[in-house]
XYZ file of C-alpha atoms in Angstrom:
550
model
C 102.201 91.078 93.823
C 103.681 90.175 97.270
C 107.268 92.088 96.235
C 105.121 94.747 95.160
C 103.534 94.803 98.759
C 106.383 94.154 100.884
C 108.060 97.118 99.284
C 105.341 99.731 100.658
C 106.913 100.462 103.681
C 110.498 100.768 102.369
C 109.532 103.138 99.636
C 107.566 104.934 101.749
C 110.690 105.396 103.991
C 112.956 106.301 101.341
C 110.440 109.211 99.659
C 109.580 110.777 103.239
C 113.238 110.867 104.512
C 114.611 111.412 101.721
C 111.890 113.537 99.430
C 109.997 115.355 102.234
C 112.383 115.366 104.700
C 110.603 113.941 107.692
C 112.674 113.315 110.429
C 113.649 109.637 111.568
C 111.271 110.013 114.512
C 108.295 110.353 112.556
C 108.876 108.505 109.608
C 110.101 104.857 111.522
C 106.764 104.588 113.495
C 104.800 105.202 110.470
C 106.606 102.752 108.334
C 106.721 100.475 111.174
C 102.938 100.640 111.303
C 102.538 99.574 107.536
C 104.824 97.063 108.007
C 102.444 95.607 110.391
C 99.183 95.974 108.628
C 100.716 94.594 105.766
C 101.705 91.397 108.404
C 98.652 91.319 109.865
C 95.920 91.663 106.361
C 98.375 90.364 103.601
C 100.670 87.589 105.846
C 98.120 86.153 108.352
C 100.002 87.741 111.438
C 98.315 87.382 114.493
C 98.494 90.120 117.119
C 100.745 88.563 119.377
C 102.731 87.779 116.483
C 103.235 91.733 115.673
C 103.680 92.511 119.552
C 106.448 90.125 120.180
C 108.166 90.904 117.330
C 107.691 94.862 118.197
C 109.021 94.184 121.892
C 112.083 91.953 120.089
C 112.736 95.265 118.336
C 112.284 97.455 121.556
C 115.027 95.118 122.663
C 117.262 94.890 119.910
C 117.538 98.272 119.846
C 119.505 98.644 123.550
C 122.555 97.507 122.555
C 122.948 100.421 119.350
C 121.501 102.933 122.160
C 124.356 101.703 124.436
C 126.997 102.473 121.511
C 125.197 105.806 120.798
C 125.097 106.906 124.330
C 128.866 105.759 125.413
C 130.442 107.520 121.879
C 128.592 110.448 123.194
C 129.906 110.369 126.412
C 133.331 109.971 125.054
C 133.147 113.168 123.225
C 131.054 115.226 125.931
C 133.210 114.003 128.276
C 136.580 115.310 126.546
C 134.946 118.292 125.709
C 134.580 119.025 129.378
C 137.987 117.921 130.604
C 139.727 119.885 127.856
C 140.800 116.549 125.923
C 139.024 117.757 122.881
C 140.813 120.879 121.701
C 143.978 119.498 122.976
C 143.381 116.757 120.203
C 142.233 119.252 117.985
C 145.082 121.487 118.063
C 147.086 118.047 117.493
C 144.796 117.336 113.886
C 145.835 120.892 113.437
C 149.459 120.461 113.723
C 149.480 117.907 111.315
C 147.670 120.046 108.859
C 145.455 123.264 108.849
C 143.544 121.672 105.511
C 140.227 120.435 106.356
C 140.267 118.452 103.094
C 143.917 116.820 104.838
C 141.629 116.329 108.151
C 139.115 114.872 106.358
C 141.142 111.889 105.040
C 142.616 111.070 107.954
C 139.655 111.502 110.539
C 136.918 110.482 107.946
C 138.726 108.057 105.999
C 141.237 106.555 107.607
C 140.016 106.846 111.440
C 136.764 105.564 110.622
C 137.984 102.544 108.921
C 140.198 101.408 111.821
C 137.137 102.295 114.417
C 134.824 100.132 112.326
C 137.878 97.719 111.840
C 137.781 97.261 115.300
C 134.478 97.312 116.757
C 132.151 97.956 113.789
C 128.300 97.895 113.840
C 127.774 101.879 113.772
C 130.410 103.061 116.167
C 132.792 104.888 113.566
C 130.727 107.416 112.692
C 129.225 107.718 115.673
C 133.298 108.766 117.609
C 134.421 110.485 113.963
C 131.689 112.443 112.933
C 132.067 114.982 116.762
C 135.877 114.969 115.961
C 135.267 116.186 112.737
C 132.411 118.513 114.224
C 134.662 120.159 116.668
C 137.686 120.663 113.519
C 135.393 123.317 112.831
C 133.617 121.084 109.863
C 129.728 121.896 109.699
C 127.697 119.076 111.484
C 125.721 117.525 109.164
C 129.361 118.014 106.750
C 130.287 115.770 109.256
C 127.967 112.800 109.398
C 128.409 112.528 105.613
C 131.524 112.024 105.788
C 132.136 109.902 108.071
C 128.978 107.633 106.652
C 130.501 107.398 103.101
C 134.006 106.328 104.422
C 132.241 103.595 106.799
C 131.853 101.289 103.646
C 134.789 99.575 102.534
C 136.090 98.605 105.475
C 132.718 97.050 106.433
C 132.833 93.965 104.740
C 136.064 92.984 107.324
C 134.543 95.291 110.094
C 134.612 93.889 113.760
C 137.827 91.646 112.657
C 135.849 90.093 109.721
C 131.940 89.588 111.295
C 130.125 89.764 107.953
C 132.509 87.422 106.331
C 132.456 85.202 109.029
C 128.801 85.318 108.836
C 128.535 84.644 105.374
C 130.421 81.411 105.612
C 128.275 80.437 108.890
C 125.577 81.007 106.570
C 126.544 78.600 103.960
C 127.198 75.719 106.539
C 130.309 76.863 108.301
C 134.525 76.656 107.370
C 133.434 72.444 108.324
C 131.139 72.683 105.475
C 133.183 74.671 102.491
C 137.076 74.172 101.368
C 139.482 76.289 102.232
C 139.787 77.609 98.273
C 135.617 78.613 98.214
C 136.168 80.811 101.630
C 139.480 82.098 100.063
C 137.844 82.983 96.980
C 134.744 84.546 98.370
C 137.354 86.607 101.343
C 139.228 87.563 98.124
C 136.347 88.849 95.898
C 134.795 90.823 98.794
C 138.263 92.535 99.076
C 138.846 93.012 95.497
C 135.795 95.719 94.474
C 136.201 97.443 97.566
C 139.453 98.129 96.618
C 138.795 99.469 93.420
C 136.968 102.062 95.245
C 138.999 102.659 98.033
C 141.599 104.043 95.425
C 138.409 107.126 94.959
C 137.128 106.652 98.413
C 138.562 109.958 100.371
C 138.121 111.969 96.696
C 134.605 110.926 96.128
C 133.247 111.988 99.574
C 135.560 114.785 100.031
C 134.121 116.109 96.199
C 130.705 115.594 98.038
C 131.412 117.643 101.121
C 133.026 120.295 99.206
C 130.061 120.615 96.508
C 126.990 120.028 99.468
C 129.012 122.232 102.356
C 131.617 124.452 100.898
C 131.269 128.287 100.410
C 131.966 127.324 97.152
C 129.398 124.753 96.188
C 132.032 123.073 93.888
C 133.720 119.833 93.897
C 137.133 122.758 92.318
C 138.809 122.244 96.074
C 138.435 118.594 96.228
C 140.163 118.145 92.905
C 143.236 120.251 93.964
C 143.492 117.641 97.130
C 143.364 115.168 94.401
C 146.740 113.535 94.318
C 146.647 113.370 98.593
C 143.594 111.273 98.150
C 144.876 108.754 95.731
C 147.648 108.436 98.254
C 145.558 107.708 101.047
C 143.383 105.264 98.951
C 146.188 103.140 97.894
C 147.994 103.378 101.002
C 144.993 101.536 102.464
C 143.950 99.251 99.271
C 147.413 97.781 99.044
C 148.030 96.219 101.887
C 143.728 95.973 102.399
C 144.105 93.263 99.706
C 146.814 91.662 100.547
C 146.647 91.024 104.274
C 143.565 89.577 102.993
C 145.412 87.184 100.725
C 148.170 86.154 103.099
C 146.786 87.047 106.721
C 142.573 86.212 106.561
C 139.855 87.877 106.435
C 139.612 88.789 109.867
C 142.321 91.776 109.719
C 142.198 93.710 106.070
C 140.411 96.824 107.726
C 142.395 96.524 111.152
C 145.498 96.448 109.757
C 145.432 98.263 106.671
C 143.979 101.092 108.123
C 146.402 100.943 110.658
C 149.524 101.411 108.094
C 147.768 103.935 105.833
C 147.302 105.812 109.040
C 150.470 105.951 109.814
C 151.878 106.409 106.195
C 149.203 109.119 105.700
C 149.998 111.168 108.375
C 153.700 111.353 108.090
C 152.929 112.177 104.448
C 150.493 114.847 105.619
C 153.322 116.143 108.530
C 155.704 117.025 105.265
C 152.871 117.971 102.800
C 153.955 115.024 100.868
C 151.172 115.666 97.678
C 149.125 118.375 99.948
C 147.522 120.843 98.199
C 149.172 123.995 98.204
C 147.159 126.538 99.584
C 144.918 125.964 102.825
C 141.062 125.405 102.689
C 138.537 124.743 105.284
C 134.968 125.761 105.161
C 134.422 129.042 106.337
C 133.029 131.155 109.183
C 129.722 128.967 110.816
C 127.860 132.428 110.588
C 127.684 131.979 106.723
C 126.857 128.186 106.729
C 123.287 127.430 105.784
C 121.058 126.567 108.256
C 121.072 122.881 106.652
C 124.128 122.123 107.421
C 123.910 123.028 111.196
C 123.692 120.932 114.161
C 119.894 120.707 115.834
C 120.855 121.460 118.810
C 123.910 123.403 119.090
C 126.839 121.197 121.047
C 128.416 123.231 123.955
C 131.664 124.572 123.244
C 134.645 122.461 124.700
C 136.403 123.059 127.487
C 139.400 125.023 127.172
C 142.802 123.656 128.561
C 146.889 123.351 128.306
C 146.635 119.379 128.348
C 148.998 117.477 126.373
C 148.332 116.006 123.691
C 149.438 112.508 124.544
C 147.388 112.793 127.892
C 144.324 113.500 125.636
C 144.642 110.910 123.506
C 145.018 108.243 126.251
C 141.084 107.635 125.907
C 141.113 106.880 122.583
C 144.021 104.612 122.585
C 142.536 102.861 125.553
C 139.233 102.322 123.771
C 140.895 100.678 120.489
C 143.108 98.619 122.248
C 139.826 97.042 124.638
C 138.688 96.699 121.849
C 140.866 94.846 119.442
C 141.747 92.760 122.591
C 138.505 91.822 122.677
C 137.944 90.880 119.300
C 140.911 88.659 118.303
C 139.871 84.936 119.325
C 143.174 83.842 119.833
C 143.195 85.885 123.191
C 140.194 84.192 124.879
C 138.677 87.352 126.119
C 136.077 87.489 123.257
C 135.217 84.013 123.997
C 134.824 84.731 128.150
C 132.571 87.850 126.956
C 130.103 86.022 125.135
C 129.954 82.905 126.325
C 126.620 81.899 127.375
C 125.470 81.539 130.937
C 128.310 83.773 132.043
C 127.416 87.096 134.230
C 128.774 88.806 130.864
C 125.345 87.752 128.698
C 121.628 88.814 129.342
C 119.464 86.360 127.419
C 115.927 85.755 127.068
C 113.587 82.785 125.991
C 111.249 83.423 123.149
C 108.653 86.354 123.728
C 105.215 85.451 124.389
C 106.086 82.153 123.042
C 106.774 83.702 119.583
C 109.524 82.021 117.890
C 112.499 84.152 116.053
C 111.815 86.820 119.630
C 114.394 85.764 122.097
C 116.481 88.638 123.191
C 120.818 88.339 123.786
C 122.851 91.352 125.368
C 126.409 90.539 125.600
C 126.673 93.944 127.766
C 130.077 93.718 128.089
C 130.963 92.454 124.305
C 129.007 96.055 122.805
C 131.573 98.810 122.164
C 129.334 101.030 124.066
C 130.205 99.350 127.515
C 133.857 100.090 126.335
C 132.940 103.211 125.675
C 131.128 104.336 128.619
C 133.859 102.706 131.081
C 136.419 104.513 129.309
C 134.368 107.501 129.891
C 134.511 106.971 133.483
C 138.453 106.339 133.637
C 138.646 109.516 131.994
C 137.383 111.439 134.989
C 140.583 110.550 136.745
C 142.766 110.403 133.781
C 142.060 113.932 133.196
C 141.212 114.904 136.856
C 137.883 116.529 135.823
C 135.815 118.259 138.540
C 132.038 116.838 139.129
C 130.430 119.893 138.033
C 132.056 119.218 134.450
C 131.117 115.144 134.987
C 127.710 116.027 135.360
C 127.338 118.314 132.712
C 128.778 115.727 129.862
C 126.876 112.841 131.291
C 123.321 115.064 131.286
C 124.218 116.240 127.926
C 124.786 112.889 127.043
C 121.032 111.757 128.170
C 119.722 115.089 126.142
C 121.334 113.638 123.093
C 120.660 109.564 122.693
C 116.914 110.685 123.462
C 116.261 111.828 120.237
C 117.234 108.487 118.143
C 115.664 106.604 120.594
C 112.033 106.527 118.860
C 113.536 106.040 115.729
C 115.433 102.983 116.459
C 113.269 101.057 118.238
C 110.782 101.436 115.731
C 112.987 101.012 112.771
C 114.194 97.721 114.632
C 110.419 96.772 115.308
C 109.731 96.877 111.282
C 112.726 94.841 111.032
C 111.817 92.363 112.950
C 108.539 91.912 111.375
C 110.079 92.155 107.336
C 112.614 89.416 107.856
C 110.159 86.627 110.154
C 106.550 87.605 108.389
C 106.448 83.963 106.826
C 106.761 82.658 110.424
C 103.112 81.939 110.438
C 100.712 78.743 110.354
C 100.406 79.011 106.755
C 104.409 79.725 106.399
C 104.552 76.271 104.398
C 102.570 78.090 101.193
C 105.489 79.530 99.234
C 103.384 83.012 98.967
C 103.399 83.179 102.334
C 107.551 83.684 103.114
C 108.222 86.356 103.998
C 108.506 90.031 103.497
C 112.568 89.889 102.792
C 111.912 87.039 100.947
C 109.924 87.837 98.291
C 111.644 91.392 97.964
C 115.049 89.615 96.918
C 112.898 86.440 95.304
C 111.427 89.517 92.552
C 115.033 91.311 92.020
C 116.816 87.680 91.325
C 113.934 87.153 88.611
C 116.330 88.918 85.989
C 118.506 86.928 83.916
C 122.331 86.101 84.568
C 123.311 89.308 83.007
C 121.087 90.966 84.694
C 121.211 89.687 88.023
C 125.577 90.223 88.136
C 124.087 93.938 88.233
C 121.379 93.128 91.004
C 123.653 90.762 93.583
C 125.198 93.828 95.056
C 122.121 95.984 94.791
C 119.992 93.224 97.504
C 123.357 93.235 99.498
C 122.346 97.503 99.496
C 118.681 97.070 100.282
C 119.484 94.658 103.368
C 122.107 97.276 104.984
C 119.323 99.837 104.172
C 116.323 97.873 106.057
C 118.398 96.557 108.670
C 121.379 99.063 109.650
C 124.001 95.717 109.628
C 126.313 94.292 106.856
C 126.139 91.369 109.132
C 122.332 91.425 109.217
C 122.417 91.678 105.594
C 124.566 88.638 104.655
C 122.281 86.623 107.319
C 119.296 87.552 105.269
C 120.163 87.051 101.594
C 123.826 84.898 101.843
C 121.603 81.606 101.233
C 118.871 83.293 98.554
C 121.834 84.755 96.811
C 123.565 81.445 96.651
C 120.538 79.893 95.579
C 120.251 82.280 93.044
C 123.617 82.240 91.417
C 123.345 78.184 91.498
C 120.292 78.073 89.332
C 121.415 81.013 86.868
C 124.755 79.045 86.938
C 127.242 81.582 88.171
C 130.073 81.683 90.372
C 128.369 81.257 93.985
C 131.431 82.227 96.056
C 131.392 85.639 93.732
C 127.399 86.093 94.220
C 127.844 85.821 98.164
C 130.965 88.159 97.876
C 129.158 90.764 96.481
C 126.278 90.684 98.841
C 128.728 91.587 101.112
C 130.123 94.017 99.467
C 126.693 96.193 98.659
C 126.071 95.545 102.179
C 129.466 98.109 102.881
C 127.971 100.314 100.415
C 124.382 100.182 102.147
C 126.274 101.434 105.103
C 126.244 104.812 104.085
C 122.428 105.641 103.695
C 120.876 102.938 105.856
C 118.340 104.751 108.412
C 120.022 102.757 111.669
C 123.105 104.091 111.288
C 122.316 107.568 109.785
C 120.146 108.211 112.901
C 123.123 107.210 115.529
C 125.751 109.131 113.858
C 123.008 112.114 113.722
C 122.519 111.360 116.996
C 125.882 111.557 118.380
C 127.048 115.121 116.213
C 123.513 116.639 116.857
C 122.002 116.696 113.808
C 118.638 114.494 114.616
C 115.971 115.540 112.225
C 117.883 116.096 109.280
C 118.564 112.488 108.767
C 116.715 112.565 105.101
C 119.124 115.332 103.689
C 121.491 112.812 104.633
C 120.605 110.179 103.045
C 119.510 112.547 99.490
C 122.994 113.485 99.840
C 124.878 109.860 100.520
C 122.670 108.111 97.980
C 125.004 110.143 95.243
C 128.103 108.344 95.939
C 126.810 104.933 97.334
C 124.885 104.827 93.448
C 128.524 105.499 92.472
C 130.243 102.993 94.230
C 127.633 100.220 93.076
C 127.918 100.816 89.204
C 131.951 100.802 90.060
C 131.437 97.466 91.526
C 129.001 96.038 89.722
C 131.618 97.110 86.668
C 134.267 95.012 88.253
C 131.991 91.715 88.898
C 130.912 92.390 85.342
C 134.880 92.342 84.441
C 135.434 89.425 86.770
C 132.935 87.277 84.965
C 132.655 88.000 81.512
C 136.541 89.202 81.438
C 138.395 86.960 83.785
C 136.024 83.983 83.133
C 135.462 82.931 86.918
């Protein structure tokens, strides 16, 4: 009865957004507003209970509007300085093939962004490059969303691992062989899909986008795919085995980006005969941008001088990330001048509010942004244009956010109440994974990645999503006497797959390639290959069990 009711507002989510169509903007406050008269009749919230938790959302959402905002000032900003088509013209000279461009922008790019900084921002720099390689926007977004999956799980130098092991009691609390075997089963099934990875979504864009509404070109870039794939998955797996868990995306994106593009420079498995998607006056209206993007700048840069911003912004960021350094520790240590922190709102426990403003890719971003100016000696007529169309842009996926934040908040602490004690009253989150795990041991093999999918999907995190169901799913597999360390694994793992159709993210990367308002043909379109990708894995823990006998 309660699953039943705390599923309302995520259905109803899913069938307008994805059945009707309704634009983020419309469809988050709605939800949200469900989700809160379901809290306030059904869970004994109190008003101030709903407010605070609201505001906590209001505030949760600045640091994804920072990312938004500063990987749309990247882009407008190169588009004005003439940055943009110099790095186009450089994709170009490594091959004309959009399907070529797609691997190594979409695929490969994406992984190392998320890799690096994670938590939305691949999609959210790919998707414009993509946009201005003449691919059609919304072409785009897909893309880039599907690829921003298996390299999720070891995103932002291994967060959602790292979280899943803080989750069950920290490295003090588990042996070195249970964190090895749970690092190594959250590698494994992504790997098996990696191999398909740059096929699968390139076969989507191609039957969705193409003039020829087939998946015929993708198959003829076939061979170039599997290249890519295992170019990644090798070394994905085992800098995972002999490195950690904090660098299998960083670094194996970093070699199959390098191997791929010297394979693409001598059409090493290339198709044969150039392909890209046609003249935009005989795209459908779908796939179109909103609001059209203004045209970049032209210029005679070179091509090294335009990629300077981009090389600046991964290595801030990477610096940033790797412990041993010391910077990420200065960043986010508390009480510095480098973190915003707030008590609990109104008194409201589970409400307290921490920017580390200077941890958030955005503020990398954005001061990047600003070097560029000089980098690229830009004139302030062209400054002012990228940093107003910039403003124009994040506006849009501001209401969504917030309020899809706001519902949130409210799903994962409705059993903080008086009453929270009475098992029916846990909450929302709770009992939605408490009905799923009701199925068996067979069964529930099939399910553990599926909750790991539903918390990416509510919350727009991996990391989110392991702090929700890591303990429930351990729980689970205990008492159905399974193989915890694989159970947790593959939480993680659907988590990566949620990636691709969860609203959060599908509303920045909209956001950034100006496509706001056609978030739900997104998400129709990305739920083809994330169902995919589960039954693959799910196929592989079924192996891993049943097969393998762990």
């Amino acid at each position: 009865m309660y699953a039943l009711l705390a599923f309302i507002p995520i259905v109803f989510c899913v069938v307008v957004m994805a059945a009707l169509n309704w634009p983020a903007k419309i469809a988050m406050p709605i939800s949200w507003l469900i989700t809160a008269v379901l809290g306030f009749f059904v869970w004994n919230m109190d008003l101030l209970q709903l407010g605070a938790y609201t505001v906590a959302g209001l505030f949760n959402s600045i640091e994804v509007l920072i990312i938004i905002f500063g990987a749309i000032l990247v882009m407008n900003t190169l588009k004005m300085s003439g940055g943009m088509v110099a790095i186009n013209n450089g994709f170009r000279s490594i091959s004309p093939d959009a399907r070529v461009q797609a691997v190594i922008v979409g695929f490969l790019f994406v992984s190392f962004i998320e890799a690096a900084a994670g938590f939305g921002t691949p999609a959210a720099l790919a998707a414009p490059l993509m946009i201005s390689l003449g691919f059609p926007p919304v072409a785009a977004v897909v893309m880039a969303l599907i690829c921003d999956s298996a390299c999720v799980a070891f995103g932002a130098i291994g967060t959602p691992v790292q979280q899943a092991i803080a989750c069950l009691g920290g490295a003090e609390a588990l042996d070195a062989a249970y964190i090895g075997q749970m690092s190594l089963w959250t590698a494994i099934p992504h790997a098996v899909v990696m191999l398909i990875l740059p096929f699968m979504a390139i076969a989507i864009i191609c039957k969705f986008f193409s003039p020829e509404r087939s998946v015929k070109p993708a198959l003829q870039a076939l061979p170039f795919c599997l290249f890519a794939g295992a170019s990644y998955a090798v070394p994905y797996v085992l800098i995972n085995i002999f490195v950690g868990y904090e660098f299998p995306s960083l670094f194996g994106a970093l070699i199959a980006l390098v191997i791929t593009v010297l394979a693409a420079k001598f059409r090493f498995l290339t198709p044969r005969k150039t392909w890209h998607f046609g003249p935009e006056s005989e795209w459908e209206d779908s796939w179109k941008a909103s609001r059209p993007p203004a045209p970049p700048k032209e210029s005679k840069m070179s091509l090294i001088r335009a990629w300077i911003p981009y090389v600046i912004i991964a290595l801030i960021l990477v610096a940033t990330r790797i412990p041993a350094l010391g910077i990420k520790g200065l960043l986010n240590q508390t009480g510095s001048i480098f973190v915003i922190k707030s008590g609990d709102l109104f008194g409201v426990a589970n409400t307290a509010f921490t920017l580390k403003w200077a941890y958030v890719p955005g503020t990398v971003f954005i001061l990047v942004a600003l070097i560029t100016v000089f980098l690229h000696k830009m004139r302030a007529k062209d400054v002012g244009t990228a940093w107003a169309a910039s403003f124009r842009q994040v506006s849009g996926a501001a209401v969504a956010l917030v309020f899809g934040l706001a519902m949130v908040q409210i799903l994962r602490y409705s059993g903080s109440n008086d009453v929270a004690a009475v098992d029916e009253m846990k909450s929302m989150i709770y009992h939605m994974a408490e009905a799923l795990s009701k199925v068996g041991r067979s069964l529930y093999i099939a399910i553990s990645p599926v909750i790991g999918v539903l918390g990416a999907f509510i919350s727009g995190s991996n990391t989110v999503a392991v702090t929700m169901f890591a303990n429930l799913q351990e729980q689970a597999a205990a008492n159905l006497g399974l193989n915890t360390a694989i159970i947790v694994a593959a939480n993680t793992v659907g988590g990566g797959i949620g990636n691709m159709i969860c609203v959060n993210n599908v509303v920045a990367a909209c956001a950034t390639a100006g496509t706001t308002g056609k978030e739900g043909k997104i998400i129709r379109v990305n739920a083809i290959p994330a169902a995919i990708y589960t039954v693959i894995v799910i196929l592989v823990l079924m192996a891993a069990f049943y097969i393998l006998g762990l």
